[in-house]
XYZ file of N, CA and C in Angstrom:
429
model
N -32.878 -1.639 20.318
C -32.081 -0.696 19.531
C -32.718 -0.578 18.145
N -32.938 0.646 17.711
C -33.579 0.802 16.412
C -32.591 0.529 15.278
N -33.126 0.455 14.068
C -32.350 0.046 12.896
C -31.165 0.962 12.613
N -31.357 2.285 12.692
C -30.257 3.202 12.359
C -29.142 3.129 13.395
N -29.497 2.987 14.681
C -28.456 2.861 15.722
C -27.646 1.590 15.501
N -28.334 0.523 15.155
C -27.656 -0.746 14.895
C -26.723 -0.626 13.685
N -27.187 0.080 12.651
C -26.372 0.257 11.443
C -25.104 1.050 11.752
N -25.219 2.129 12.539
C -24.047 2.926 12.907
C -23.062 2.101 13.740
N -23.602 1.280 14.655
C -22.733 0.420 15.473
C -21.998 -0.585 14.582
N -22.722 -1.164 13.638
C -22.105 -2.132 12.728
C -21.055 -1.465 11.839
N -21.294 -0.221 11.430
C -20.302 0.519 10.646
C -19.015 0.682 11.448
N -19.139 1.099 12.705
C -17.964 1.255 13.560
C -17.220 -0.055 13.754
N -17.967 -1.128 14.015
C -17.338 -2.442 14.194
C -16.638 -2.901 12.926
N -17.263 -2.651 11.780
C -16.681 -3.035 10.494
C -15.350 -2.303 10.281
N -15.328 -1.001 10.537
C -14.092 -0.233 10.356
C -12.995 -0.716 11.306
N -13.355 -1.025 12.541
C -12.366 -1.513 13.515
C -11.730 -2.820 13.044
N -12.561 -3.744 12.553
C -12.006 -5.035 12.129
C -11.110 -4.885 10.905
N -11.477 -3.997 9.986
C -10.649 -3.798 8.787
C -9.354 -3.073 9.131
N -9.411 -2.135 10.055
C -8.215 -1.397 10.490
C -7.219 -2.345 11.156
N -7.731 -3.321 11.900
C -6.869 -4.263 12.613
C -6.118 -5.201 11.676
N -6.599 -5.353 10.445
C -5.982 -6.289 9.493
C -4.810 -5.690 8.717
N -4.591 -4.387 8.848
C -3.576 -3.736 8.018
C -2.356 -3.374 8.854
N -1.207 -3.797 8.395
C 0.047 -3.447 9.055
C 0.507 -2.072 8.576
N 1.171 -1.302 9.434
C 1.667 0.008 9.006
C 2.558 -0.077 7.763
N 3.346 -1.122 7.668
C 4.237 -1.267 6.516
C 3.463 -1.434 5.206
N 2.235 -1.931 5.266
C 1.430 -2.112 4.060
C 0.988 -0.789 3.451
N 0.942 0.260 4.261
C 0.525 1.568 3.761
C 1.687 2.558 3.762
N 2.914 2.043 3.923
C 4.096 2.888 3.831
C 4.464 3.629 5.095
N 3.876 3.251 6.224
C 4.213 3.908 7.482
C 5.327 3.157 8.188
N 6.183 3.869 8.935
C 7.215 3.175 9.692
C 6.591 2.346 10.813
N 7.304 1.312 11.252
C 6.777 0.432 12.293
C 6.508 1.211 13.576
N 7.416 2.091 13.974
C 7.205 2.924 15.151
C 7.268 2.146 16.447
N 6.565 2.648 17.432
C 6.581 2.037 18.758
C 5.713 0.786 18.792
N 5.959 -0.083 19.758
C 5.141 -1.295 19.865
C 3.658 -0.951 20.039
N 2.807 -1.809 19.507
C 1.369 -1.564 19.523
C 0.669 -2.515 20.482
N -0.311 -1.980 21.183
C -1.102 -2.817 22.090
C -2.063 -3.710 21.322
N -2.516 -3.226 20.177
C -3.429 -4.007 19.348
C -2.856 -4.091 17.939
N -3.230 -5.107 17.192
C -2.702 -5.238 15.834
C -3.299 -4.200 14.893
N -2.602 -3.951 13.810
C -3.136 -3.089 12.767
C -2.811 -1.628 12.946
N -3.529 -0.825 12.182
C -3.325 0.624 12.205
C -4.015 1.260 13.403
N -3.476 2.378 13.819
C -4.121 3.177 14.861
C -5.177 4.061 14.207
N -6.110 4.529 15.021
C -7.165 5.405 14.499
C -6.568 6.649 13.849
N -5.582 7.245 14.499
C -4.997 8.472 13.956
C -4.307 8.233 12.618
N -3.780 7.031 12.411
C -3.143 6.719 11.135
C -4.184 6.597 10.022
N -5.293 5.930 10.313
C -6.359 5.803 9.315
C -6.929 7.180 8.983
N -7.159 7.985 10.012
C -7.703 9.326 9.796
C -6.760 10.158 8.941
N -5.483 10.125 9.253
C -4.493 10.901 8.508
C -4.401 10.434 7.059
N -4.310 9.135 6.854
C -4.230 8.592 5.500
C -5.482 8.918 4.683
N -6.626 8.983 5.345
C -7.898 9.214 4.660
C -8.230 10.690 4.511
N -7.436 11.546 5.126
C -7.662 12.981 4.994
C -8.848 13.488 5.793
N -9.122 12.842 6.932
C -10.205 13.303 7.801
C -9.649 13.501 9.206
N -10.366 14.236 10.008
C -9.930 14.508 11.369
C -10.045 13.277 12.253
N -9.155 13.200 13.244
C -9.163 12.075 14.168
C -10.482 11.997 14.935
N -10.978 13.132 15.393
C -12.238 13.133 16.140
C -13.381 12.606 15.283
N -13.431 13.054 14.046
C -14.489 12.610 13.127
C -14.409 11.104 12.913
N -13.195 10.598 12.653
C -13.038 9.158 12.440
C -13.409 8.386 13.708
N -13.010 8.895 14.863
C -13.342 8.241 16.126
C -14.850 8.157 16.303
N -15.549 9.238 15.978
C -17.009 9.236 16.084
C -17.621 8.188 15.166
N -17.062 8.035 13.976
C -17.583 7.019 13.044
C -17.410 5.634 13.667
N -16.206 5.371 14.209
C -15.957 4.054 14.813
C -16.785 3.821 16.071
N -17.128 4.890 16.763
C -17.945 4.756 17.971
C -19.418 4.549 17.645
N -19.772 4.645 16.375
C -21.146 4.422 15.970
C -22.055 5.605 16.223
N -21.479 6.795 16.288
C -22.308 7.990 16.482
C -23.111 8.273 15.210
N -24.295 8.827 15.361
C -25.165 9.073 14.193
C -24.732 10.313 13.405
N -23.708 10.156 12.600
C -23.218 11.260 11.763
C -23.291 10.840 10.307
N -23.425 11.817 9.435
C -23.459 11.562 7.999
C -22.030 11.498 7.470
N -21.734 10.465 6.738
C -20.411 10.281 6.149
C -20.551 10.480 4.643
N -19.734 11.373 4.090
C -19.820 11.673 2.654
C -19.240 10.538 1.823
N -19.597 10.539 0.552
C -19.058 9.517 -0.350
C -17.551 9.679 -0.529
N -17.049 10.919 -0.442
C -15.608 11.138 -0.561
C -14.864 10.476 0.602
N -15.416 10.603 1.805
C -14.797 9.973 2.976
C -14.866 8.459 2.838
N -16.009 7.942 2.405
C -16.148 6.491 2.229
C -15.171 5.969 1.187
N -15.018 6.702 0.092
C -14.078 6.300 -0.952
C -12.652 6.261 -0.401
N -12.300 7.274 0.362
C -10.961 7.335 0.938
C -10.739 6.215 1.956
N -11.729 5.959 2.788
C -11.609 4.867 3.758
C -11.479 3.521 3.053
N -12.280 3.298 2.028
C -12.220 2.031 1.286
C -10.839 1.832 0.677
N -10.271 2.891 0.135
C -8.948 2.799 -0.481
C -7.876 2.538 0.573
N -7.899 3.300 1.665
C -6.848 3.189 2.668
C -6.960 1.945 3.533
N -8.158 1.399 3.664
C -8.324 0.142 4.385
C -8.220 -1.063 3.452
N -7.922 -0.782 2.178
C -7.697 -1.814 1.167
C -8.880 -2.776 1.056
N -10.071 -2.207 0.993
C -11.279 -3.030 0.906
C -11.468 -3.549 -0.508
N -11.938 -4.787 -0.601
C -12.262 -5.330 -1.922
C -13.653 -4.827 -2.328
N -14.122 -5.271 -3.459
C -15.394 -4.777 -4.004
C -16.559 -5.042 -3.044
N -16.673 -6.264 -2.546
C -17.781 -6.613 -1.651
C -17.697 -5.848 -0.327
N -16.505 -5.695 0.208
C -16.348 -4.934 1.449
C -16.695 -3.458 1.243
N -16.346 -2.924 0.079
C -16.669 -1.530 -0.236
C -18.177 -1.339 -0.320
N -18.860 -2.255 -0.968
C -20.317 -2.188 -1.055
C -20.924 -2.243 0.353
N -20.394 -3.118 1.187
C -20.881 -3.247 2.563
C -20.649 -1.951 3.344
N -19.485 -1.334 3.166
C -19.169 -0.069 3.838
C -20.181 1.004 3.461
N -20.442 1.165 2.180
C -21.396 2.171 1.709
C -22.801 1.882 2.241
N -23.190 0.617 2.255
C -24.517 0.240 2.742
C -24.666 0.576 4.221
N -23.645 0.250 5.018
C -23.695 0.558 6.446
C -23.742 2.065 6.700
N -23.109 2.837 5.827
C -23.090 4.290 5.986
C -24.352 4.939 5.422
N -25.240 4.157 4.831
C -26.480 4.698 4.291
C -26.297 5.432 2.981
N -25.267 5.076 2.225
C -24.990 5.700 0.932
C -25.161 4.655 -0.176
N -25.452 5.133 -1.365
C -25.543 4.229 -2.510
C -24.135 3.779 -2.895
N -23.915 2.481 -3.034
C -22.590 1.999 -3.435
C -22.214 2.515 -4.814
N -20.926 2.655 -5.077
C -20.498 3.129 -6.400
C -20.879 2.124 -7.482
N -21.119 2.654 -8.658
C -21.475 1.772 -9.774
C -20.247 1.184 -10.449
N -19.138 1.888 -10.352
C -17.885 1.362 -10.892
C -16.813 1.468 -9.822
N -15.890 0.575 -9.890
C -14.829 0.539 -8.897
C -13.498 0.793 -9.577
N -12.845 1.915 -9.224
C -11.550 2.201 -9.828
C -10.528 1.173 -9.372
N -9.639 0.841 -10.246
C -8.592 -0.099 -9.872
C -7.406 0.687 -9.332
N -7.229 0.592 -8.044
C -6.113 1.270 -7.403
C -4.936 0.324 -7.345
N -3.809 0.844 -7.717
C -2.598 0.063 -7.610
C -2.154 0.091 -6.163
N -2.173 -1.071 -5.507
C -1.865 -1.116 -4.084
C -0.384 -0.904 -3.797
N 0.450 -1.070 -4.792
C 1.873 -0.895 -4.553
C 2.488 -0.049 -5.661
N 3.615 0.501 -5.331
C 4.353 1.334 -6.273
C 5.468 0.493 -6.861
N 5.808 0.767 -8.084
C 6.926 0.090 -8.717
C 8.132 0.165 -7.781
N 8.799 -0.962 -7.510
C 9.944 -0.953 -6.596
C 11.047 0.033 -7.007
N 11.202 0.266 -8.300
C 12.214 1.215 -8.758
C 11.850 2.639 -8.305
N 10.565 2.995 -8.402
C 10.131 4.312 -7.949
C 10.278 4.452 -6.434
N 9.963 3.401 -5.710
C 10.138 3.446 -4.258
C 11.611 3.606 -3.901
N 12.489 2.978 -4.658
C 13.930 3.121 -4.430
C 14.372 4.567 -4.651
N 13.846 5.202 -5.705
C 14.160 6.609 -5.957
C 13.695 7.463 -4.780
N 12.480 7.229 -4.312
C 11.982 7.974 -3.153
C 12.883 7.780 -1.938
N 13.225 6.538 -1.670
C 14.048 6.237 -0.499
C 15.443 6.831 -0.596
N 15.947 6.993 -1.809
C 17.285 7.555 -1.974
C 17.299 9.075 -1.756
N 16.142 9.706 -1.805
C 16.046 11.137 -1.514
C 15.922 11.308 -0.002
N 17.016 10.998 0.677
C 17.021 10.890 2.137
C 16.609 12.176 2.858
N 17.051 13.322 2.354
C 16.797 14.582 3.050
C 15.733 15.439 2.368
N 15.070 14.892 1.377
C 14.037 15.628 0.655
C 12.695 14.922 0.818
N 11.778 15.527 1.571
C 10.460 14.899 1.684
C 9.817 14.792 0.301
N 9.488 13.576 -0.095
C 8.949 13.336 -1.433
C 7.829 12.315 -1.369
N 6.904 12.443 -2.318
C 5.808 11.491 -2.387
C 5.373 11.296 -3.832
N 4.638 10.222 -4.055
C 4.089 9.921 -5.372
C 2.573 9.942 -5.221
N 1.903 10.640 -6.163
C 0.449 10.717 -6.150
C -0.104 10.114 -7.435
N -1.310 9.572 -7.333
C -1.949 9.018 -8.523
C -2.711 10.114 -9.265
N -3.446 9.725 -10.280
C -4.162 10.693 -11.112
C -5.241 11.458 -10.353
N -5.690 10.915 -9.221
C -6.727 11.578 -8.416
C -6.123 12.323 -7.227
N -4.829 12.526 -7.235
C -4.088 13.253 -6.201
C -4.066 12.519 -4.869
N -4.224 11.203 -4.903
C -4.088 10.403 -3.694
C -2.614 10.069 -3.518
N -2.101 10.269 -2.321
C -0.719 9.925 -2.045
C -0.636 8.411 -1.934
N 0.189 7.810 -2.789
C 0.282 6.351 -2.797
C 1.639 5.843 -2.330
N 2.628 6.737 -2.229
C 3.946 6.347 -1.717
C 4.674 7.595 -1.238
N 5.535 7.418 -0.261
C 6.329 8.532 0.254
C 7.602 7.996 0.872
N 8.540 8.888 1.126
C 9.802 8.458 1.712
C 9.824 8.762 3.202
N 10.907 8.379 3.864
C 11.037 8.525 5.308
C 10.967 10.005 5.725
N 11.605 10.886 4.941
C 11.598 12.322 5.257
C 10.172 12.870 5.208
N 9.378 12.410 4.257
C 7.990 12.878 4.150
C 7.159 12.391 5.330
N 7.408 11.174 5.798
C 6.640 10.664 6.935
C 6.990 11.404 8.215
N 8.211 11.891 8.315
C 8.600 12.690 9.490
C 8.003 14.081 9.428
N 7.818 14.574 8.214
C 7.248 15.913 8.030
C 5.788 15.899 8.395
């Protein structure tokens, strides 16, 4: 197996292992139906990252596709990767790692989450300065 094929395979394996470590509740998703495997489903990661399910599946399958820095940034944020894991992700994808790492707040102030949850019939969400959705209520998840 040549070097690039091996790198794509390792990228897919890396994403699978990181996806398996995250519970739906950690990213604000409802528990839903029982899961055959631990962690997030592919469609959940794709949706949270703003990419298509087919595209994300191809990445995990190790297909030779180019992944943009925007997609890598979104995946790193949604898979809650630390600095070293983010650098590894970029390296496996054949991209230059970022020179600075933004500090993302992994959780929302409990008071703000309470306000969201109290808006039972109004789909609502909280976005950060970069327009990333960081919290939402039950009505928004159903929408």
